[in-house]
PDB file of C-alpha atoms and ligand atoms in Angstrom:
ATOM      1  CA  UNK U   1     -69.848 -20.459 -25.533  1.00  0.00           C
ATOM      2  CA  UNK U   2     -66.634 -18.928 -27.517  1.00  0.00           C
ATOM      3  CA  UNK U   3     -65.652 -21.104 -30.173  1.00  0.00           C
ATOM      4  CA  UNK U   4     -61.797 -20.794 -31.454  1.00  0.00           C
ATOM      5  CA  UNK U   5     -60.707 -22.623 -34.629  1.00  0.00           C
ATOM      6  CA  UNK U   6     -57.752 -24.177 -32.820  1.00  0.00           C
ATOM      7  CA  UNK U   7     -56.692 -24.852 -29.450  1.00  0.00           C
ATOM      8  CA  UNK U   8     -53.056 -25.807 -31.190  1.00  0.00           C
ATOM      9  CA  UNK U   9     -51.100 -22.973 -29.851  1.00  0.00           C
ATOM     10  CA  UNK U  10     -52.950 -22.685 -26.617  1.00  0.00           C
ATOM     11  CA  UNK U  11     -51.432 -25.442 -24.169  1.00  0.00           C
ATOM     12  CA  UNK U  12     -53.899 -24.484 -21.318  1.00  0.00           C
ATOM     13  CA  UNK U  13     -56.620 -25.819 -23.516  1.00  0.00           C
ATOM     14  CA  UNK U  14     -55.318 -28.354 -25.295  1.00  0.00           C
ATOM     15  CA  UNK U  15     -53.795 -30.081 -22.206  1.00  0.00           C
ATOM     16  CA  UNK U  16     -58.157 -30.322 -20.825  1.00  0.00           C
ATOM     17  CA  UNK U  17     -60.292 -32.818 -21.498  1.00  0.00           C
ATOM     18  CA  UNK U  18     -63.349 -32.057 -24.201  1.00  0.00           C
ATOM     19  CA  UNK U  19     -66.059 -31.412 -21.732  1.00  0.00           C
ATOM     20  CA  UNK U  20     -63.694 -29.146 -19.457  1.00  0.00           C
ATOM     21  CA  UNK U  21     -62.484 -27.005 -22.280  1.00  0.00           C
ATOM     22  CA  UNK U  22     -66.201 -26.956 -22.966  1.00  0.00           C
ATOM     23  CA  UNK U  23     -66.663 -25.125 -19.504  1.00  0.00           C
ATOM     24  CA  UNK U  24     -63.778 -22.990 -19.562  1.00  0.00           C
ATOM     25  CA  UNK U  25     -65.160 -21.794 -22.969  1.00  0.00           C
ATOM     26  CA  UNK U  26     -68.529 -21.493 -21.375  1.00  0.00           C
ATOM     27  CA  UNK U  27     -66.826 -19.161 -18.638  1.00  0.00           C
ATOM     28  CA  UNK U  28     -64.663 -16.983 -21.632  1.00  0.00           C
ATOM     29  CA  UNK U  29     -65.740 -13.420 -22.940  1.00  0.00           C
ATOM     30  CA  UNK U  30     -63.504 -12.847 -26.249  1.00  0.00           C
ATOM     31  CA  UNK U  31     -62.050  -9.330 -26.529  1.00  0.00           C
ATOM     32  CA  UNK U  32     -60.150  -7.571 -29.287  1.00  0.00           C
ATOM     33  CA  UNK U  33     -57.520  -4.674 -27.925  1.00  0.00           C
ATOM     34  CA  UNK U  34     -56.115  -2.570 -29.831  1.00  0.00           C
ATOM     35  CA  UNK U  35     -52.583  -2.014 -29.777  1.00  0.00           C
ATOM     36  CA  UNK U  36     -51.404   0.462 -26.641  1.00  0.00           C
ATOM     37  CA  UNK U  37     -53.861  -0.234 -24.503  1.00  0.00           C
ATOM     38  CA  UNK U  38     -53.598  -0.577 -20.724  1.00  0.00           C
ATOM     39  CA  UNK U  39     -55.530  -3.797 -19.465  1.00  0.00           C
ATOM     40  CA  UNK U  40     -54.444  -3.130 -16.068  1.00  0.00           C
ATOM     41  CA  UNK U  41     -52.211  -1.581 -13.724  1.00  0.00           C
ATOM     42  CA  UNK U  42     -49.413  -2.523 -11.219  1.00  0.00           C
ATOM     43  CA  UNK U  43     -51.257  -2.016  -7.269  1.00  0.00           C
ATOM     44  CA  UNK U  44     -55.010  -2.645  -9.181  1.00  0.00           C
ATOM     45  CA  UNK U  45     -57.696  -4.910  -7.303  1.00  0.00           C
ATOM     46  CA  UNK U  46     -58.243  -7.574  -9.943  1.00  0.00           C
ATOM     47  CA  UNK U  47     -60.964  -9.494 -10.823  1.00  0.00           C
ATOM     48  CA  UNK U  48     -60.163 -11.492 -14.498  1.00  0.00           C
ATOM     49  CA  UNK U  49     -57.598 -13.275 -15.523  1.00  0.00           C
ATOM     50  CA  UNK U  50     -56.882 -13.816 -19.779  1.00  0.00           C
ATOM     51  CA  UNK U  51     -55.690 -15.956 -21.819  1.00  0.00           C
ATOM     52  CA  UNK U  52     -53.848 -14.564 -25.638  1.00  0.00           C
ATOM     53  CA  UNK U  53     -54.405 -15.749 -28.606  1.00  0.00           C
ATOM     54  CA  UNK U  54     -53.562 -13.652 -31.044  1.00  0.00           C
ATOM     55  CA  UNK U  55     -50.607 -10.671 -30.723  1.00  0.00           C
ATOM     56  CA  UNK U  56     -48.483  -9.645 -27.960  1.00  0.00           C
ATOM     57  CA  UNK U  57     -48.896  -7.775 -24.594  1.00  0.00           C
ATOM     58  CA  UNK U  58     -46.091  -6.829 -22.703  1.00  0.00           C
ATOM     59  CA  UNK U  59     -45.723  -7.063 -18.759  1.00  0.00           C
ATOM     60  CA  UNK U  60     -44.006  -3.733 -17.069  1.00  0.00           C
ATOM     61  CA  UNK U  61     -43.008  -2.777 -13.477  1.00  0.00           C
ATOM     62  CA  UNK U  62     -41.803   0.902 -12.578  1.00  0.00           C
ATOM     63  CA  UNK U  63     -39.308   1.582 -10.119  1.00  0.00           C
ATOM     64  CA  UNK U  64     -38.249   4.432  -8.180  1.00  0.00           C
ATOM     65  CA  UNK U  65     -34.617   4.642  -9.541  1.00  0.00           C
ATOM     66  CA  UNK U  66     -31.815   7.213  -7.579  1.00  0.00           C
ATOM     67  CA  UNK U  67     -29.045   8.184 -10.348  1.00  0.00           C
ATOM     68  CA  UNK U  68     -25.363   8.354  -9.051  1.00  0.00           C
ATOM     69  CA  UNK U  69     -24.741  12.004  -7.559  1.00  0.00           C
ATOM     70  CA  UNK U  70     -23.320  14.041  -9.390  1.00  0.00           C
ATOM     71  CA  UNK U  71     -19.256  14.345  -8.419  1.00  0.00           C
ATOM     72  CA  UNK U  72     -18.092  17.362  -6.550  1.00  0.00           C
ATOM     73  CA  UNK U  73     -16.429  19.880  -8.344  1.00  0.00           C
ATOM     74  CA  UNK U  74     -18.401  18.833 -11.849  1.00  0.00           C
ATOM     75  CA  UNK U  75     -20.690  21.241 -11.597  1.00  0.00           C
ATOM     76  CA  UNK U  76     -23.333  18.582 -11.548  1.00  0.00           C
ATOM     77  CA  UNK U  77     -26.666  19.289  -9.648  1.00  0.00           C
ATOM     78  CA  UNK U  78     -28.466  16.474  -6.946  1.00  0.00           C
ATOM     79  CA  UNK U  79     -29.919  14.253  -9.620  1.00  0.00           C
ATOM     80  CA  UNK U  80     -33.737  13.551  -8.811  1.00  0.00           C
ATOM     81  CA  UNK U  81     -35.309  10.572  -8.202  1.00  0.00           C
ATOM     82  CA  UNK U  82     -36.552   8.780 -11.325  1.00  0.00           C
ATOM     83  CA  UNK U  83     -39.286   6.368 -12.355  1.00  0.00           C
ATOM     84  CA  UNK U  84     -37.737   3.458 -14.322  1.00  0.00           C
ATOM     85  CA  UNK U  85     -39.884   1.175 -16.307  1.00  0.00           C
ATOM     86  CA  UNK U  86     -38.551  -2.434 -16.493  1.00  0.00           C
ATOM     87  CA  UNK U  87     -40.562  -5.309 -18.967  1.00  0.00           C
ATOM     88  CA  UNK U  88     -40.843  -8.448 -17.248  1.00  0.00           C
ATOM     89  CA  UNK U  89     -41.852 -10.208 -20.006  1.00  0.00           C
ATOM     90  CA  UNK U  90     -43.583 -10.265 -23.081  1.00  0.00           C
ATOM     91  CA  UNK U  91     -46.745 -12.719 -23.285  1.00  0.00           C
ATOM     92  CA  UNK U  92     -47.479 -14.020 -26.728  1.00  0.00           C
ATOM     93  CA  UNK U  93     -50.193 -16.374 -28.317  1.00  0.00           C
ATOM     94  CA  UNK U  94     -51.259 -19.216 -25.832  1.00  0.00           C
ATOM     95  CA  UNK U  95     -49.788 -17.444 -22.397  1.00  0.00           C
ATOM     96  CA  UNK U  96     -52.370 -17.207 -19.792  1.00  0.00           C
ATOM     97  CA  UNK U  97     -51.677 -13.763 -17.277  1.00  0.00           C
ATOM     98  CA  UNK U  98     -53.432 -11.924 -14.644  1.00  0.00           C
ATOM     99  CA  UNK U  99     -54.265 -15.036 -12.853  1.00  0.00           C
ATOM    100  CA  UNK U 100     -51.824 -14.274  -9.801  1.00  0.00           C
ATOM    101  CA  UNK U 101     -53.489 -12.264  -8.085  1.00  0.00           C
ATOM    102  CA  UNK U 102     -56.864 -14.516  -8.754  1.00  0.00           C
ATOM    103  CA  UNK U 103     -55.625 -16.820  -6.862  1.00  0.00           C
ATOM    104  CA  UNK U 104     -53.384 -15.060  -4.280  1.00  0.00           C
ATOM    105  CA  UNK U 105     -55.903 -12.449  -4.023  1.00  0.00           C
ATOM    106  CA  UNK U 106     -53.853  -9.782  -3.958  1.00  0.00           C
ATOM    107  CA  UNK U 107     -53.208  -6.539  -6.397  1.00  0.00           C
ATOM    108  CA  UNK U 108     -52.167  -6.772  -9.976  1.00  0.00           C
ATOM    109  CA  UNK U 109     -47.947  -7.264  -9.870  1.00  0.00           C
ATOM    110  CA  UNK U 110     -47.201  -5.489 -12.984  1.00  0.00           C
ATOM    111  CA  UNK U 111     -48.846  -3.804 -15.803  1.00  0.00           C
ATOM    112  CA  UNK U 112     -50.118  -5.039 -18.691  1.00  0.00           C
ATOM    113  CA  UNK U 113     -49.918  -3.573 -21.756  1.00  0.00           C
ATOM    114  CA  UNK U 114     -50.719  -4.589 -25.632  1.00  0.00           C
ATOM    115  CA  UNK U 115     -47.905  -4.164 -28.203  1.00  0.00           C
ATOM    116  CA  UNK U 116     -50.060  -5.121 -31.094  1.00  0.00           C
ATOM    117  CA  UNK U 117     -53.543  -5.691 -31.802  1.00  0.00           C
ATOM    118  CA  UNK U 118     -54.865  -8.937 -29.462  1.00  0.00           C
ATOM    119  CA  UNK U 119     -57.432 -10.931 -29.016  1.00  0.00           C
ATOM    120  CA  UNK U 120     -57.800 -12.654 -25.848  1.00  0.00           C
ATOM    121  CA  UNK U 121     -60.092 -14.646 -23.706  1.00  0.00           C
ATOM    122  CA  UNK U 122     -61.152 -12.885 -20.594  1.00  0.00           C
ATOM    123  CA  UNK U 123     -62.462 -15.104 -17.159  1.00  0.00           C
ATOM    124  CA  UNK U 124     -64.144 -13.734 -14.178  1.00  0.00           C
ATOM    125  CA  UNK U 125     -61.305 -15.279 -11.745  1.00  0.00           C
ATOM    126  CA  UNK U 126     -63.446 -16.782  -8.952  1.00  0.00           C
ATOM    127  CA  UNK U 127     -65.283 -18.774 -12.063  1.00  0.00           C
ATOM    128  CA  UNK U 128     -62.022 -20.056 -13.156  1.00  0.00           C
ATOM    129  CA  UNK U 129     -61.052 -20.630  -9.734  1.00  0.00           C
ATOM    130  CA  UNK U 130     -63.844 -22.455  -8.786  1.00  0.00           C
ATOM    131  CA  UNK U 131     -63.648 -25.170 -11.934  1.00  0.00           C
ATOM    132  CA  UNK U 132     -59.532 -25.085 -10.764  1.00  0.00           C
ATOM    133  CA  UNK U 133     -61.589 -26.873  -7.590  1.00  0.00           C
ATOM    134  CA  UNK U 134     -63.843 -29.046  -9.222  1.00  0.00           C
ATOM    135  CA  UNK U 135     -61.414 -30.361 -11.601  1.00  0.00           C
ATOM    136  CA  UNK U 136     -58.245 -31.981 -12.124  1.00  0.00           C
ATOM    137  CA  UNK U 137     -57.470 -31.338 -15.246  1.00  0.00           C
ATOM    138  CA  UNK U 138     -58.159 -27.550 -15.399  1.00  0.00           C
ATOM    139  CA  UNK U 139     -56.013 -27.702 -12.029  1.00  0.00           C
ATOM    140  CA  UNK U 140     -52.885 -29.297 -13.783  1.00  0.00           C
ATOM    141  CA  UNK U 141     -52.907 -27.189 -16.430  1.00  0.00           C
ATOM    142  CA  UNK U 142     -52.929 -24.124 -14.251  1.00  0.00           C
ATOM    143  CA  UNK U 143     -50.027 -25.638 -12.568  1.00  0.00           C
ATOM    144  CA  UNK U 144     -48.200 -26.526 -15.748  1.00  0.00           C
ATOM    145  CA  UNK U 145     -48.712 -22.900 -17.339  1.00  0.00           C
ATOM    146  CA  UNK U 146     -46.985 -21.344 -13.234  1.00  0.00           C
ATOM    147  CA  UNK U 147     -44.095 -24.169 -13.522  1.00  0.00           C
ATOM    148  CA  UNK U 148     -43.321 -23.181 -17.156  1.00  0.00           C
ATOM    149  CA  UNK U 149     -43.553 -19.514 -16.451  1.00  0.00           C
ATOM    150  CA  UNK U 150     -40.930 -19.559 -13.033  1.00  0.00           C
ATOM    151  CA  UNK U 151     -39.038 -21.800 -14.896  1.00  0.00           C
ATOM    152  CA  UNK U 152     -38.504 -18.929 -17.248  1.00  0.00           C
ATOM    153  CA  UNK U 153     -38.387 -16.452 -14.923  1.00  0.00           C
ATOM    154  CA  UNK U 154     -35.514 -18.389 -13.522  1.00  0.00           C
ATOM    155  CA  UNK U 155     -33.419 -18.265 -16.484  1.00  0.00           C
ATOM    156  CA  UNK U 156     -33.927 -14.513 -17.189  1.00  0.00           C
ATOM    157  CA  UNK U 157     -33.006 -14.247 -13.271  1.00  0.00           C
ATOM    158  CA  UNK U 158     -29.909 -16.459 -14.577  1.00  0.00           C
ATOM    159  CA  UNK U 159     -29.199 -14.441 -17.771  1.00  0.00           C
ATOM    160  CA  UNK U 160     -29.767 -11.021 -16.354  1.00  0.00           C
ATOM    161  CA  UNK U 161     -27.334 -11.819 -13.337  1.00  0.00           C
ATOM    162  CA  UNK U 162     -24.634 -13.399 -15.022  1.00  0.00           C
ATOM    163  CA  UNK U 163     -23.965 -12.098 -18.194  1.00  0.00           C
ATOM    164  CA  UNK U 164     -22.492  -8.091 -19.205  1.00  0.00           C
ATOM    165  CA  UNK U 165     -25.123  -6.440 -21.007  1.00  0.00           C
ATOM    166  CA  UNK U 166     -23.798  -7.804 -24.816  1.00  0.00           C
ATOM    167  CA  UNK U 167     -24.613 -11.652 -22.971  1.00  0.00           C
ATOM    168  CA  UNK U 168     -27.994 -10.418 -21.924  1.00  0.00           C
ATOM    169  CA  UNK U 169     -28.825  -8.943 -25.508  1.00  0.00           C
ATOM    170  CA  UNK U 170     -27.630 -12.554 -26.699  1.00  0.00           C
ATOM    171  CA  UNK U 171     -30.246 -14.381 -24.365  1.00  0.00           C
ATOM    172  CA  UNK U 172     -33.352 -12.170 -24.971  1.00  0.00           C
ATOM    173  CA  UNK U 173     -32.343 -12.427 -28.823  1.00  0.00           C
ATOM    174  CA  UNK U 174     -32.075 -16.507 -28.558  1.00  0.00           C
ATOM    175  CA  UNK U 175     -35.399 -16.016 -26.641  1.00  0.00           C
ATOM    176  CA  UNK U 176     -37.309 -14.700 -28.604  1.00  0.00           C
ATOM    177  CA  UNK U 177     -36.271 -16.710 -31.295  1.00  0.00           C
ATOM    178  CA  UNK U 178     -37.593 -19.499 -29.024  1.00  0.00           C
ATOM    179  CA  UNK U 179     -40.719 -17.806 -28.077  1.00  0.00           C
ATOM    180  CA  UNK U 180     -41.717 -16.500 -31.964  1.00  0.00           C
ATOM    181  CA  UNK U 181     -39.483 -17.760 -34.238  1.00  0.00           C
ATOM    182  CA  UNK U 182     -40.727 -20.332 -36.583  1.00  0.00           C
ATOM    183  CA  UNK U 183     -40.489 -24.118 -35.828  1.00  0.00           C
ATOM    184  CA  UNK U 184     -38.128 -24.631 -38.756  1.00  0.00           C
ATOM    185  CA  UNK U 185     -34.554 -24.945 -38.268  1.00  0.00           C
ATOM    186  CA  UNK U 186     -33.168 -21.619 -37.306  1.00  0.00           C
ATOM    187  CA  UNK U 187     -29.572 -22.428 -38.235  1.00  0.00           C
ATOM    188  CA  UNK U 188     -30.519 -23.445 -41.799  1.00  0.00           C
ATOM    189  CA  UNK U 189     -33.459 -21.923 -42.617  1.00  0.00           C
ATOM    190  CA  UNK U 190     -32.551 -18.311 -40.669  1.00  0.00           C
ATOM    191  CA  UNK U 191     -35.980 -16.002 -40.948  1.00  0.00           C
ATOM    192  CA  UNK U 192     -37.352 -12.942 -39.730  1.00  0.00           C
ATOM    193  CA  UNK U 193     -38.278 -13.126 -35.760  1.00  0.00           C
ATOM    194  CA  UNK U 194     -40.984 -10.537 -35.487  1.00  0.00           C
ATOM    195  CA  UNK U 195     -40.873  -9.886 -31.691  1.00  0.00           C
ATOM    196  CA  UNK U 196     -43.148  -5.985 -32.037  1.00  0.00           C
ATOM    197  CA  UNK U 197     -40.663  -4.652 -29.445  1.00  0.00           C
ATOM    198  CA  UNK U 198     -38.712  -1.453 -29.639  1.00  0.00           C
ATOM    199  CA  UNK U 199     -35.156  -0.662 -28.625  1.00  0.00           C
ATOM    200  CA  UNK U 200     -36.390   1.398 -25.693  1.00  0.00           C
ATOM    201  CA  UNK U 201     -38.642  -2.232 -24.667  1.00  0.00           C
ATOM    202  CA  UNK U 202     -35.397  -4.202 -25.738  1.00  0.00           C
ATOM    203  CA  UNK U 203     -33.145  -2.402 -23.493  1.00  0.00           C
ATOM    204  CA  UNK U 204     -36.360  -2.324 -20.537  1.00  0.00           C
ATOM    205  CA  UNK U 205     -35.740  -6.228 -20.832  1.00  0.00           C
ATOM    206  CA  UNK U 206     -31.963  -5.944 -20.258  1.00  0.00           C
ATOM    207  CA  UNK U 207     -31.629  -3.171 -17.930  1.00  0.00           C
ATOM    208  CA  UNK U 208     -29.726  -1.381 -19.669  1.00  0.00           C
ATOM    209  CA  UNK U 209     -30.444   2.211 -21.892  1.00  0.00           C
ATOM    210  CA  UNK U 210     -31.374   2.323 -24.913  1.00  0.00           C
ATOM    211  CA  UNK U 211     -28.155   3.375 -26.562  1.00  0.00           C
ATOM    212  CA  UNK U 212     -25.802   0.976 -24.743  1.00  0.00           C
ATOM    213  CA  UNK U 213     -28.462  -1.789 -26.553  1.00  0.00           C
ATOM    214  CA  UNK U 214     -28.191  -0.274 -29.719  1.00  0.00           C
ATOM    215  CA  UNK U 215     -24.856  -0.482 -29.373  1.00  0.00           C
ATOM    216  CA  UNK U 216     -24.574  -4.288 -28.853  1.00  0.00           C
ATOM    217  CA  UNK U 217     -27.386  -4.727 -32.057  1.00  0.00           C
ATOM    218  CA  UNK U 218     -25.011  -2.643 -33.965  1.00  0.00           C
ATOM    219  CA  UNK U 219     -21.985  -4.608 -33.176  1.00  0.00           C
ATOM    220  CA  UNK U 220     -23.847  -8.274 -33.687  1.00  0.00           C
ATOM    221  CA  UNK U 221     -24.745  -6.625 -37.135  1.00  0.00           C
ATOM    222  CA  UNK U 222     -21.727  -5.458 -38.725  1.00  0.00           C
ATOM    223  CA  UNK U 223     -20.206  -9.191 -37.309  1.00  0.00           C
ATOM    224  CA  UNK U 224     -22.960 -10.553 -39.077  1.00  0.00           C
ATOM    225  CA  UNK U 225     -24.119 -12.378 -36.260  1.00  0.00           C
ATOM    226  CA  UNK U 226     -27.620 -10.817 -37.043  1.00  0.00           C
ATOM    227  CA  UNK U 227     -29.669  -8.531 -39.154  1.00  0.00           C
ATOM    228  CA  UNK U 228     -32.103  -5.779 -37.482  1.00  0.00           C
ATOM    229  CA  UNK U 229     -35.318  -4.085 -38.944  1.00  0.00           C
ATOM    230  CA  UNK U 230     -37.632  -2.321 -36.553  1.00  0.00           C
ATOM    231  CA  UNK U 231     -39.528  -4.576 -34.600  1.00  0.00           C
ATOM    232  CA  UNK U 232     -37.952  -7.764 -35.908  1.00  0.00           C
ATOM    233  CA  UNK U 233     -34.176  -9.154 -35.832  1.00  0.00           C
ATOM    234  CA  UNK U 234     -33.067 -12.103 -38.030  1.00  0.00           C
ATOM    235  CA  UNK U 235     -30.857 -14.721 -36.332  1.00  0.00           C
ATOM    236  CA  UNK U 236     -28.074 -15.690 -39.009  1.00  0.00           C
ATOM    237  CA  UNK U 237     -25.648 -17.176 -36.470  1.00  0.00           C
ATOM    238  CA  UNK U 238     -27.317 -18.560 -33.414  1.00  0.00           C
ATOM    239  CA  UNK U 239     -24.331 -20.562 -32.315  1.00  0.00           C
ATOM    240  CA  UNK U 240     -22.562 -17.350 -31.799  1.00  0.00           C
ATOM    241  CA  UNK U 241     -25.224 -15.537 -29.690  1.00  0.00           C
ATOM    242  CA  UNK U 242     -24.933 -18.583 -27.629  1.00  0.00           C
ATOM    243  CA  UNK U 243     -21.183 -18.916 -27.425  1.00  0.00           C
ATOM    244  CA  UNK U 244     -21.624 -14.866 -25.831  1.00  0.00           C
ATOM    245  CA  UNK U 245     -23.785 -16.128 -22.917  1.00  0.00           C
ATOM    246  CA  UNK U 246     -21.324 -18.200 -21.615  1.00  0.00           C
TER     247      UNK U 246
HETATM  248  P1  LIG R 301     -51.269 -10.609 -11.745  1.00  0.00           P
HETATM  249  O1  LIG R 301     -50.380 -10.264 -10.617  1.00  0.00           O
HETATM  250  O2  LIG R 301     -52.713 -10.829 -11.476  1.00  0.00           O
HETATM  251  O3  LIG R 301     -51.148  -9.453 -12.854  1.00  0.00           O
HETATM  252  C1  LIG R 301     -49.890  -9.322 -13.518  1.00  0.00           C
HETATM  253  C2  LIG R 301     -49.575 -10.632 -14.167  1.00  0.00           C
HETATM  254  O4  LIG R 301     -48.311 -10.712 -14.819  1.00  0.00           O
HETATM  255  C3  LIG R 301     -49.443 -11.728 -13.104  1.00  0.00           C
HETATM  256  O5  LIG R 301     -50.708 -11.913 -12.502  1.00  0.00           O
HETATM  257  C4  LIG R 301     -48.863 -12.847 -13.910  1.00  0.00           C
HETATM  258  O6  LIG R 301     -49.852 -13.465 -14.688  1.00  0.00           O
HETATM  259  C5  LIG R 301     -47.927 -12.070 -14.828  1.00  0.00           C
HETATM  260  N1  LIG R 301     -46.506 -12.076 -14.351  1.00  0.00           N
HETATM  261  C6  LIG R 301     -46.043 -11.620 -13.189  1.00  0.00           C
HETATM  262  N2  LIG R 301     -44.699 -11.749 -13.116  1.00  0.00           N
HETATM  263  C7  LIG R 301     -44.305 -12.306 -14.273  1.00  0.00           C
HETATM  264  C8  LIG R 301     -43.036 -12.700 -14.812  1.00  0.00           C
HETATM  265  N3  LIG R 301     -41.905 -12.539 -14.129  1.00  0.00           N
HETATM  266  N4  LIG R 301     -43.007 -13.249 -16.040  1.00  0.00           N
HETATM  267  C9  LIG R 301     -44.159 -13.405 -16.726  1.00  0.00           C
HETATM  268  N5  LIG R 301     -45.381 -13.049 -16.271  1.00  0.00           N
HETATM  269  C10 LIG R 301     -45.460 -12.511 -15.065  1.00  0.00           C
END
């Protein structure tokens, strides 16, 4: 059986009973990944599902994308269909994925990627699926982990739709602060949000390029809204990032 030191940050295992943790442990393999590393791909069969918990793996979709033509007279040529990656989300300590299309039994619905080193558990599906069967509590805290994650799906859905692309920078910045921030007080005790993402995964996020997302970071900056290093943003003014998703 894997043993972890603490099932703290892992709410699918600290919502089970002792004896059924004891069996989804039984059922775990424990991989490291190094960082870059493709677990699997958007269209594959699958067969495991994982659970993080340690580092960060990112969840992508690509999309044929058809650039405006080119106006007459510009001298433009037919612009050419391109591929265009966008990051669903970005799965952190304690998030279970893959388990979708375990239970749906379709083909993988994005790609997963890591952005760090990880270390995961990995279940042979049907196993998991089976003690999802044979018992309740396993069962409710699959459904609790699929409420919480299209509850958040919503609100990106929400903040995406709504907002210009300086509100959308706002939300994913007050989400990750959310998501890996620390559990101190953000407003008086502002630190750094390490969130392992670059400006091209930022603006993947936001649908929007790169440059128009630097942009926004800039401005926040020099208003002193926040502070950015690469691959982490401190959050001095919270209140304000949320005043510009209204
Ligand atoms: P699966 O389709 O097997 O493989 C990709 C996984 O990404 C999927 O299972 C879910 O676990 C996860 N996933 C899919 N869509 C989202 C989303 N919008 N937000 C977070 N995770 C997702």
């Amino acid at each position: 059986m894997v043993s972890i030191t603490s099932t703290q940050h892992v709410p699918f295992l600290s919502a089970l009973s002792e004896s059924s943790r004891e069996r989804v442990l039984d059922l775990a393999t424990e991989l490291k990944v190094h960082r870059g590393e493709q677990l699997f791909h958007t269209g594959d069969p699958a067969r495991q599902c994982y659970l993080l918990l340690t580092g960060k793996v990112k969840l992508t979709r690509s999309a044929k994308h058809q650039p405006a033509p080119a106006r007459p007279g510009t001298g433009g040529r037919v612009n050419k269909v391109q591929q265009r990656e966008s990051l669903l989300w970005i799965m952190g300590p304690g998030d279970l994925f893959g388990e979708l299309s375990v239970f749906d039994q379709g083909t993988r619905s994005s790609t997963a990627t890591t952005v760090t080193t990880a270390t995961m558990l990995s279940f042979e599906g049907s196993q998991l699926a089976a003690l999802v069967g044979q018992r309740q509590d396993v069962a409710l805290a699959m459904l609790n982990m699929l409420a919480t994650r299209l509850r958040r799906s919503d609100d990106h859905t929400t903040g995406m739709v709504l907002s210009d692309v300086s509100g959308r920078v706002a939300w994913l910045l007050m989400h990750l602060l959310e998501r890996f921030g620390p559990d101190s007080d953000p407003v008086a005790n502002p630190s750094w949000v390490r969130h392992d993402l670059t400006q091209t995964e930022l603006a993947q996020i936001v649908g929007a390029s790169r440059e128009t997302v630097n942009k926004v970071l800039t401005d926040f900056e020099s208003r002193g809204v926040i502070e950015v290093r690469p691959r982490e943003v401190r959050i001095l003014q919270p209140q304000r990032l949320l005043a510009r998703m209204e």
